[in-house]
Amino acid sequence: MKSFIYHNPTKIVFGKDCVKESLAAELSHYGTRVLLTYGGGSIKKNGIYHTVKEALQQAGKEVFELSGIMSNPRTTKVREGIALCKEHNIDFILAVGGGSVIDCTKFIAGGATLPDTVDFWQTFFLDHQPVMEALPFGVVLTMAATGSEMNNGGVITDWETQKKLSGYGPALFPQFSMLDPTYTYTLPREQVAYGIVDMLSHLLEQYVSTPDDDNVTDSAIEGIFKNIVRNGRKSMEYLEDYEARSNIMWGATLALNRSLGLGKDQDWMTHALEHALSAFYDIPHGAGLAIMHPAYLRWILPNATARLMRFAKEVWGIEQGTMSDTDYALAGIEALETYFKEIGAPSTLEEVGIPKGSLPDIADSCVRYPTAYSNLTPKDALAIYESVYKK
Ligand code: NZQ
Ligand code: ZN
């Protein structure tokens, strides 16, 4: 196991009615001028907005709002939020939503501490400066997917240059995150499925890593993966199954609170392939991952056979029997692909409306790292995209 330092200060408050019962008390630790950030309006339809506003009022806060944070949040929205923070001397930000609202909030919080002459996108994304200082912020989570509620990273899209990039920093951990599984009941079915794909994909990025040793987190990943597969299936069957929704909500947080990748060189190339797709065509993150993850695993199979054989055995319970090592490893990838289809996620780029002619540009723009199992060229990335264009 490689050496590591792990520090995660985010306080988690979990359970039915936790927001109603504890948000006002949590807010009392922070300043009075609060910016409430949220998305396109789902929280107004399902009543979460009302509950949050009551807590803010009970805590005696002066509230300002930034609404309309879009999925795959854009630089323009972050800049709008930074301007609001500066104009109103905001002390604390409360993000109510899924990964997009949280990520946008993280960079508003970081950007608000920069001088007016310094641009957040240039600094935190193009120059890769970690965010060392930010306004404090908290989260009320409404969607189980990204793990952003308990990590210090975020993803922002600059639509003009068609770049979707990741930023991070020690100041980007939420002060607290409140997770009420019943808040996820109103999610559209396809978003539940995309969330399940995303959390499984996070587990896989950390599992298919090096060194290929017997890191204790691999066993944890296998257990969490199986639990999410099981409870994901139950969640899709009955959207208001509290136990199932609780498990996938906490499972998503565990999948990317960064504890499961410790001691390893992690891969994350599937995420890079997906981010390039949504930077060009604004597709849901989980939809892109469902298409790309099996394709990427097939690509790295010759270098990762042993690891993928373990995946087939320990996660999917497949016995090798007379199969060759390659076929055995492939059987695990196929089981993953079948599961994604079962929960209703797409499996080809054509299904999500991406024109074939755009693939070379997308492949060129894809951020590529020399990863544990691959060192992709733009030509390789294009071959992977083409392999799942149409079946
Ligand atoms: O905007 P509203 O109206 O709220 O609707 C949202 C949105 O349309 C809706 N929704 C959320 N909670 C709901 C609900 N609808 C009804 N009832 C509820 N309770 O769901 C839609 C999707 O929301 P979004 O926040 O975009 O989804 P997700 O949580 O999957 O976040 C995706 C973003 O996170 C990034 C992705 O790239 C993408 O930009 N990621 C962030 C990561 C991180 N910070 O660690 C890691 C991930 O790998 C990922 O890249
Ligand atoms: Zn993801």
XYZ file of C-alpha atoms and ligand atoms in Angstrom:
442
model
C 0.000 0.000 0.000
C 1.329 3.451 -0.869
C 1.689 6.086 1.867
C -1.068 8.657 2.268
C -2.527 11.466 4.367
C -6.297 11.570 4.759
C -8.253 14.400 6.304
C -11.980 14.862 5.851
C -13.648 17.488 8.043
C -17.198 17.345 6.618
C -19.857 16.660 9.237
C -22.580 14.311 7.992
C -26.123 14.437 9.340
C -28.147 11.542 7.929
C -31.749 10.353 8.166
C -35.410 11.039 7.621
C -36.351 14.562 8.746
C -32.739 15.482 9.555
C -33.062 18.811 7.717
C -36.256 19.738 9.522
C -34.757 18.763 12.868
C -31.154 19.967 12.614
C -30.582 22.558 9.883
C -31.427 25.615 11.991
C -29.082 24.436 14.761
C -26.240 23.759 12.295
C -26.687 27.189 10.718
C -26.377 28.884 14.095
C -22.599 28.279 13.988
C -22.177 30.572 10.968
C -22.647 34.231 10.031
C -25.942 35.938 9.344
C -25.816 36.728 5.629
C -26.542 33.504 3.761
C -26.612 32.813 0.028
C -29.033 29.984 -0.770
C -28.041 28.214 -4.001
C -30.238 25.767 -5.930
C -31.058 24.381 -9.356
C -33.845 24.617 -11.865
C -36.778 24.466 -9.482
C -37.262 20.855 -8.326
C -36.899 21.970 -4.696
C -39.840 24.339 -5.074
C -42.067 21.569 -6.452
C -41.212 18.979 -3.794
C -41.344 21.291 -0.758
C -37.644 21.133 0.209
C -37.303 24.872 -0.485
C -40.040 25.619 2.036
C -38.415 23.476 4.760
C -35.011 25.076 4.170
C -36.431 28.606 4.196
C -38.157 27.891 7.523
C -34.857 26.716 9.025
C -33.062 29.817 7.714
C -35.740 32.017 9.219
C -35.622 30.141 12.529
C -31.853 30.648 12.605
C -32.381 34.383 12.054
C -30.504 34.610 8.755
C -30.700 37.284 6.109
C -31.145 35.282 2.921
C -30.049 35.996 -0.659
C -30.685 33.525 -3.466
C -28.968 32.171 -6.560
C -31.313 29.892 -8.509
C -31.142 28.206 -11.904
C -27.873 26.342 -11.426
C -27.889 24.031 -14.412
C -26.697 20.419 -14.638
C -23.054 20.398 -15.723
C -22.748 23.863 -14.115
C -21.107 26.601 -16.145
C -18.494 29.258 -15.513
C -21.118 31.952 -16.165
C -23.202 30.742 -13.198
C -20.175 30.579 -10.909
C -19.298 34.166 -11.834
C -22.885 35.269 -11.116
C -22.617 33.678 -7.651
C -19.205 35.219 -6.922
C -20.591 38.667 -7.803
C -23.565 38.151 -5.443
C -21.274 37.107 -2.591
C -19.126 40.192 -3.034
C -22.072 42.570 -3.471
C -23.895 41.349 -0.356
C -20.938 40.457 1.872
C -22.113 36.873 2.177
C -20.894 34.957 5.261
C -22.111 31.464 4.432
C -23.509 29.582 1.416
C -26.151 26.872 1.657
C -26.304 24.564 -1.378
C -29.567 22.658 -1.825
C -29.430 20.143 -4.656
C -27.333 17.500 -6.379
C -23.726 17.474 -7.544
C -24.191 20.369 -9.958
C -25.466 22.781 -7.300
C -22.771 21.665 -4.849
C -19.930 21.980 -7.378
C -21.082 25.406 -8.513
C -21.310 26.469 -4.850
C -17.785 25.219 -4.125
C -16.256 27.481 -6.747
C -18.490 30.412 -5.827
C -17.188 29.959 -2.266
C -13.582 29.812 -3.485
C -13.951 32.542 -6.110
C -15.549 34.954 -3.633
C -12.267 35.173 -1.756
C -10.249 36.133 -4.873
C -9.512 39.788 -5.724
C -11.739 41.196 -8.500
C -8.826 41.131 -10.909
C -8.308 37.365 -10.568
C -10.576 34.993 -12.470
C -11.607 31.759 -10.764
C -11.578 29.670 -13.991
C -8.092 30.722 -14.962
C -6.775 30.228 -11.430
C -8.450 27.052 -10.195
C -8.919 25.210 -13.494
C -6.507 26.379 -16.205
C -3.610 27.095 -13.816
C -4.592 24.147 -11.527
C -4.193 26.171 -8.321
C -5.802 24.378 -5.369
C -8.520 26.336 -3.565
C -6.848 27.235 -0.262
C -9.451 29.692 0.976
C -13.237 29.774 0.592
C -16.378 31.056 2.257
C -17.813 28.353 4.504
C -20.695 26.431 2.961
C -23.091 23.613 3.833
C -25.168 21.188 1.797
C -28.703 19.813 1.800
C -28.408 16.897 -0.635
C -31.314 16.024 -2.925
C -29.718 13.449 -5.227
C -27.471 10.438 -4.563
C -24.691 10.360 -7.137
C -21.482 12.355 -7.067
C -20.166 12.270 -3.490
C -19.475 16.008 -3.815
C -21.219 16.404 -0.441
C -18.207 14.879 1.327
C -15.243 15.626 -0.893
C -13.170 18.637 -1.853
C -13.431 18.523 -5.633
C -15.810 19.861 -8.231
C -16.390 19.967 -11.966
C -17.240 23.085 -13.973
C -17.898 23.567 -17.691
C -16.773 26.534 -19.744
C -19.324 26.332 -22.530
C -17.549 28.852 -24.750
C -14.370 26.814 -24.962
C -16.173 23.462 -24.493
C -13.997 22.454 -21.582
C -15.312 20.547 -18.580
C -12.573 20.436 -15.970
C -12.044 19.376 -12.359
C -10.733 21.600 -9.589
C -10.049 20.907 -5.937
C -8.548 22.266 -2.742
C -8.495 21.871 1.029
C -11.013 24.716 1.430
C -13.663 22.938 -0.649
C -14.989 20.485 1.917
C -18.528 21.382 2.978
C -18.784 22.288 6.673
C -21.741 19.921 6.910
C -23.936 17.885 4.604
C -27.480 16.819 5.427
C -28.722 13.647 3.783
C -32.417 12.801 4.059
C -33.100 9.801 1.787
C -36.777 10.787 1.437
C -35.589 13.973 -0.299
C -34.504 11.815 -3.235
C -37.967 10.257 -3.775
C -39.028 12.913 -6.277
C -36.077 12.359 -8.616
C -37.100 11.297 -12.122
C -36.378 7.561 -12.656
C -33.622 8.216 -15.185
C -31.804 10.480 -12.712
C -31.942 7.730 -10.068
C -30.358 5.399 -12.614
C -27.683 7.927 -13.618
C -26.846 8.418 -9.953
C -26.409 4.662 -9.471
C -24.148 4.495 -12.530
C -22.060 7.398 -11.229
C -21.476 5.900 -7.772
C -20.566 2.502 -9.254
C -18.257 4.215 -11.698
C -16.495 6.026 -8.821
C -15.948 2.717 -7.071
C -14.541 1.189 -10.247
C -12.148 4.057 -10.964
C -10.609 3.410 -7.541
C -10.777 -0.391 -7.789
C -9.102 -0.692 -11.179
C -5.973 0.985 -9.883
C -2.367 0.114 -9.096
C -0.587 -1.498 -7.396
C -2.812 -4.542 -7.920
C -2.316 -5.670 -4.327
C -4.795 -6.729 -1.662
C -5.543 -3.231 -0.342
C -8.224 -3.355 2.352
C -10.160 -0.717 0.405
C -10.553 -3.177 -2.504
C -12.532 -5.447 -0.204
C -14.546 -2.442 0.998
C -15.249 -1.452 -2.619
C -16.422 -4.960 -3.498
C -18.846 -4.948 -0.558
C -20.193 -1.460 -1.250
C -20.466 -2.203 -4.984
C -22.614 -5.300 -4.338
C -24.786 -3.405 -1.875
C -25.392 -0.599 -4.386
C -26.181 -3.066 -7.179
C -28.750 -4.758 -4.915
C -30.264 -1.609 -3.475
C -30.068 0.204 -6.802
C -32.246 -2.527 -8.295
C -34.724 -2.211 -5.385
C -34.729 1.578 -5.715
C -35.603 1.323 -9.397
C -38.412 -1.145 -8.642
C -39.976 1.024 -5.973
C -38.790 4.626 -5.771
C -39.963 5.091 -2.176
C -38.166 2.109 -0.628
C -36.557 3.914 2.319
C -33.938 1.267 3.097
C -32.883 0.980 -0.526
C -32.727 4.750 -1.021
C -30.803 5.130 2.266
C -28.224 2.607 1.142
C -27.634 4.152 -2.240
C -27.487 7.641 -0.712
C -24.851 6.781 1.873
C -23.197 4.418 -0.618
C -22.733 7.309 -3.053
C -21.123 9.419 -0.346
C -18.764 6.624 0.691
C -17.921 5.940 -2.945
C -16.306 9.345 -3.359
C -15.359 10.730 0.023
C -11.888 9.789 -1.195
C -11.255 7.166 1.502
C -11.554 4.255 -0.929
C -8.756 5.284 -3.252
C -6.095 5.716 -0.596
C -2.800 3.915 -0.952
C -3.192 3.520 -4.721
C -2.562 5.217 -8.052
C -6.102 5.757 -9.251
C -7.285 5.738 -12.832
C -10.230 8.138 -13.518
C -9.820 7.886 -17.301
C -13.484 6.911 -17.798
C -14.445 10.171 -16.122
C -12.159 12.105 -18.435
C -13.744 10.407 -21.461
C -17.220 11.266 -20.139
C -16.422 14.856 -19.220
C -15.318 15.525 -22.797
C -18.691 14.248 -24.019
C -20.775 16.398 -21.674
C -18.564 19.433 -22.375
C -19.664 19.227 -26.022
C -23.210 17.862 -25.756
C -24.386 18.587 -22.186
C -25.485 14.993 -21.605
C -26.098 13.795 -18.014
C -22.852 12.661 -16.409
C -24.223 9.228 -15.413
C -25.574 8.577 -18.915
C -22.132 9.187 -20.421
C -20.453 6.966 -17.833
C -22.857 4.082 -18.496
C -21.719 4.150 -22.130
C -18.019 4.736 -21.521
C -17.177 2.581 -18.503
C -17.653 -0.847 -20.109
C -15.904 0.459 -23.250
C -12.879 1.687 -21.294
C -12.623 -1.545 -19.297
C -12.613 -3.518 -22.561
C -9.809 -1.274 -23.822
C -7.605 -1.846 -20.774
C -8.469 -5.520 -20.382
C -5.128 -6.799 -21.751
C -3.274 -4.748 -19.085
C -5.785 -5.311 -16.290
C -6.835 -8.934 -16.759
C -6.098 -10.082 -13.205
C -7.951 -7.159 -11.649
C -10.970 -7.637 -13.910
C -11.026 -11.380 -13.180
C -11.230 -10.472 -9.502
C -14.090 -8.070 -10.348
C -15.989 -10.890 -12.118
C -15.492 -13.240 -9.189
C -15.874 -11.057 -6.114
C -18.475 -8.560 -7.346
C -20.586 -10.573 -9.760
C -20.027 -14.049 -8.278
C -19.092 -15.514 -11.675
C -17.065 -18.751 -11.637
C -14.272 -19.130 -14.193
C -15.021 -22.761 -15.117
C -13.543 -23.461 -18.540
C -13.289 -19.794 -19.559
C -9.932 -18.356 -20.574
C -8.613 -15.556 -18.344
C -9.595 -12.994 -20.974
C -13.129 -14.360 -21.339
C -13.486 -14.486 -17.577
C -12.440 -10.837 -17.215
C -14.811 -9.975 -20.067
C -17.694 -11.714 -18.304
C -17.411 -9.207 -15.417
C -17.507 -6.282 -17.852
C -20.547 -7.773 -19.554
C -22.298 -8.202 -16.200
C -21.714 -4.482 -15.531
C -23.055 -3.539 -18.945
C -26.138 -5.731 -18.453
C -26.814 -4.107 -15.082
C -26.586 -0.600 -16.528
C -29.078 -1.584 -19.249
C -31.366 -3.219 -16.675
C -31.698 0.028 -14.733
C -32.414 1.917 -17.945
C -29.101 3.658 -18.682
C -27.982 4.101 -22.314
C -25.231 2.017 -23.905
C -24.397 3.875 -27.137
C -23.419 7.434 -28.016
C -26.034 7.438 -30.737
C -28.750 6.979 -28.077
C -27.748 10.218 -26.336
C -27.782 12.154 -29.607
C -24.077 12.704 -30.205
C -23.288 13.064 -33.921
C -20.609 10.672 -35.112
C -18.781 13.444 -36.975
C -18.063 15.237 -33.693
C -16.100 12.350 -32.159
C -12.629 13.417 -33.437
C -13.009 16.870 -31.828
C -14.267 15.338 -28.587
C -11.364 12.863 -28.570
C -8.879 15.685 -29.149
C -10.245 17.716 -26.260
C -10.391 14.824 -23.796
C -7.993 15.410 -20.907
C -5.669 12.415 -20.830
C -3.495 11.342 -17.958
C -0.908 8.587 -17.994
C -3.037 6.305 -15.822
C -2.539 3.045 -14.046
C -3.658 0.915 -16.980
C -3.625 3.149 -20.048
C -1.792 6.020 -21.637
C -4.307 7.128 -24.220
C -3.513 9.127 -27.332
C -6.288 11.133 -29.049
C -6.411 8.285 -31.589
C -7.019 5.766 -28.782
C -9.746 7.944 -27.253
C -11.408 8.158 -30.676
C -11.266 4.368 -31.079
C -12.948 3.942 -27.681
C -15.718 6.414 -28.561
C -16.253 4.735 -31.924
C -16.484 1.318 -30.275
C -19.668 2.421 -28.516
C -21.136 4.694 -31.123
C -23.748 2.206 -32.236
C -24.220 -1.475 -31.571
O -32.049 21.575 -11.153
P -33.162 20.886 -10.479
O -34.501 21.417 -10.835
O -32.965 20.769 -8.996
O -33.191 19.364 -11.070
C -32.130 18.451 -10.915
C -31.387 18.179 -12.229
O -32.249 18.385 -13.323
C -32.716 17.106 -10.594
N -32.921 16.850 -9.180
C -31.984 16.818 -8.192
N -32.558 16.469 -7.034
C -33.882 16.272 -7.297
C -34.116 16.527 -8.657
N -35.335 16.411 -9.222
C -36.352 16.045 -8.428
N -36.207 15.758 -7.105
C -34.991 15.856 -6.502
N -34.850 15.540 -5.217
O -31.776 16.159 -11.081
C -31.102 16.692 -12.202
C -29.631 16.347 -12.101
O -29.031 17.031 -11.014
P -27.439 17.233 -10.980
O -27.092 17.937 -9.733
O -26.982 17.797 -12.275
O -26.922 15.721 -10.927
P -25.657 15.072 -10.261
O -25.795 15.000 -8.793
O -25.454 13.810 -10.995
O -24.448 16.076 -10.567
C -23.803 16.053 -11.830
C -22.626 17.012 -11.859
O -21.624 16.629 -10.880
C -20.352 16.417 -11.539
C -20.778 15.970 -12.905
O -19.755 16.033 -13.858
C -21.913 16.930 -13.206
O -21.421 18.180 -13.582
N -19.512 15.508 -10.745
C -19.024 15.971 -9.577
C -18.164 15.221 -8.806
C -17.604 15.741 -7.533
N -17.806 16.997 -7.210
O -16.943 15.021 -6.794
C -17.713 13.882 -9.192
C -18.541 13.286 -10.293
O -17.766 12.313 -10.941
C -19.064 14.243 -11.302
O -18.120 14.512 -12.320
Zn -18.761 10.718 -11.589
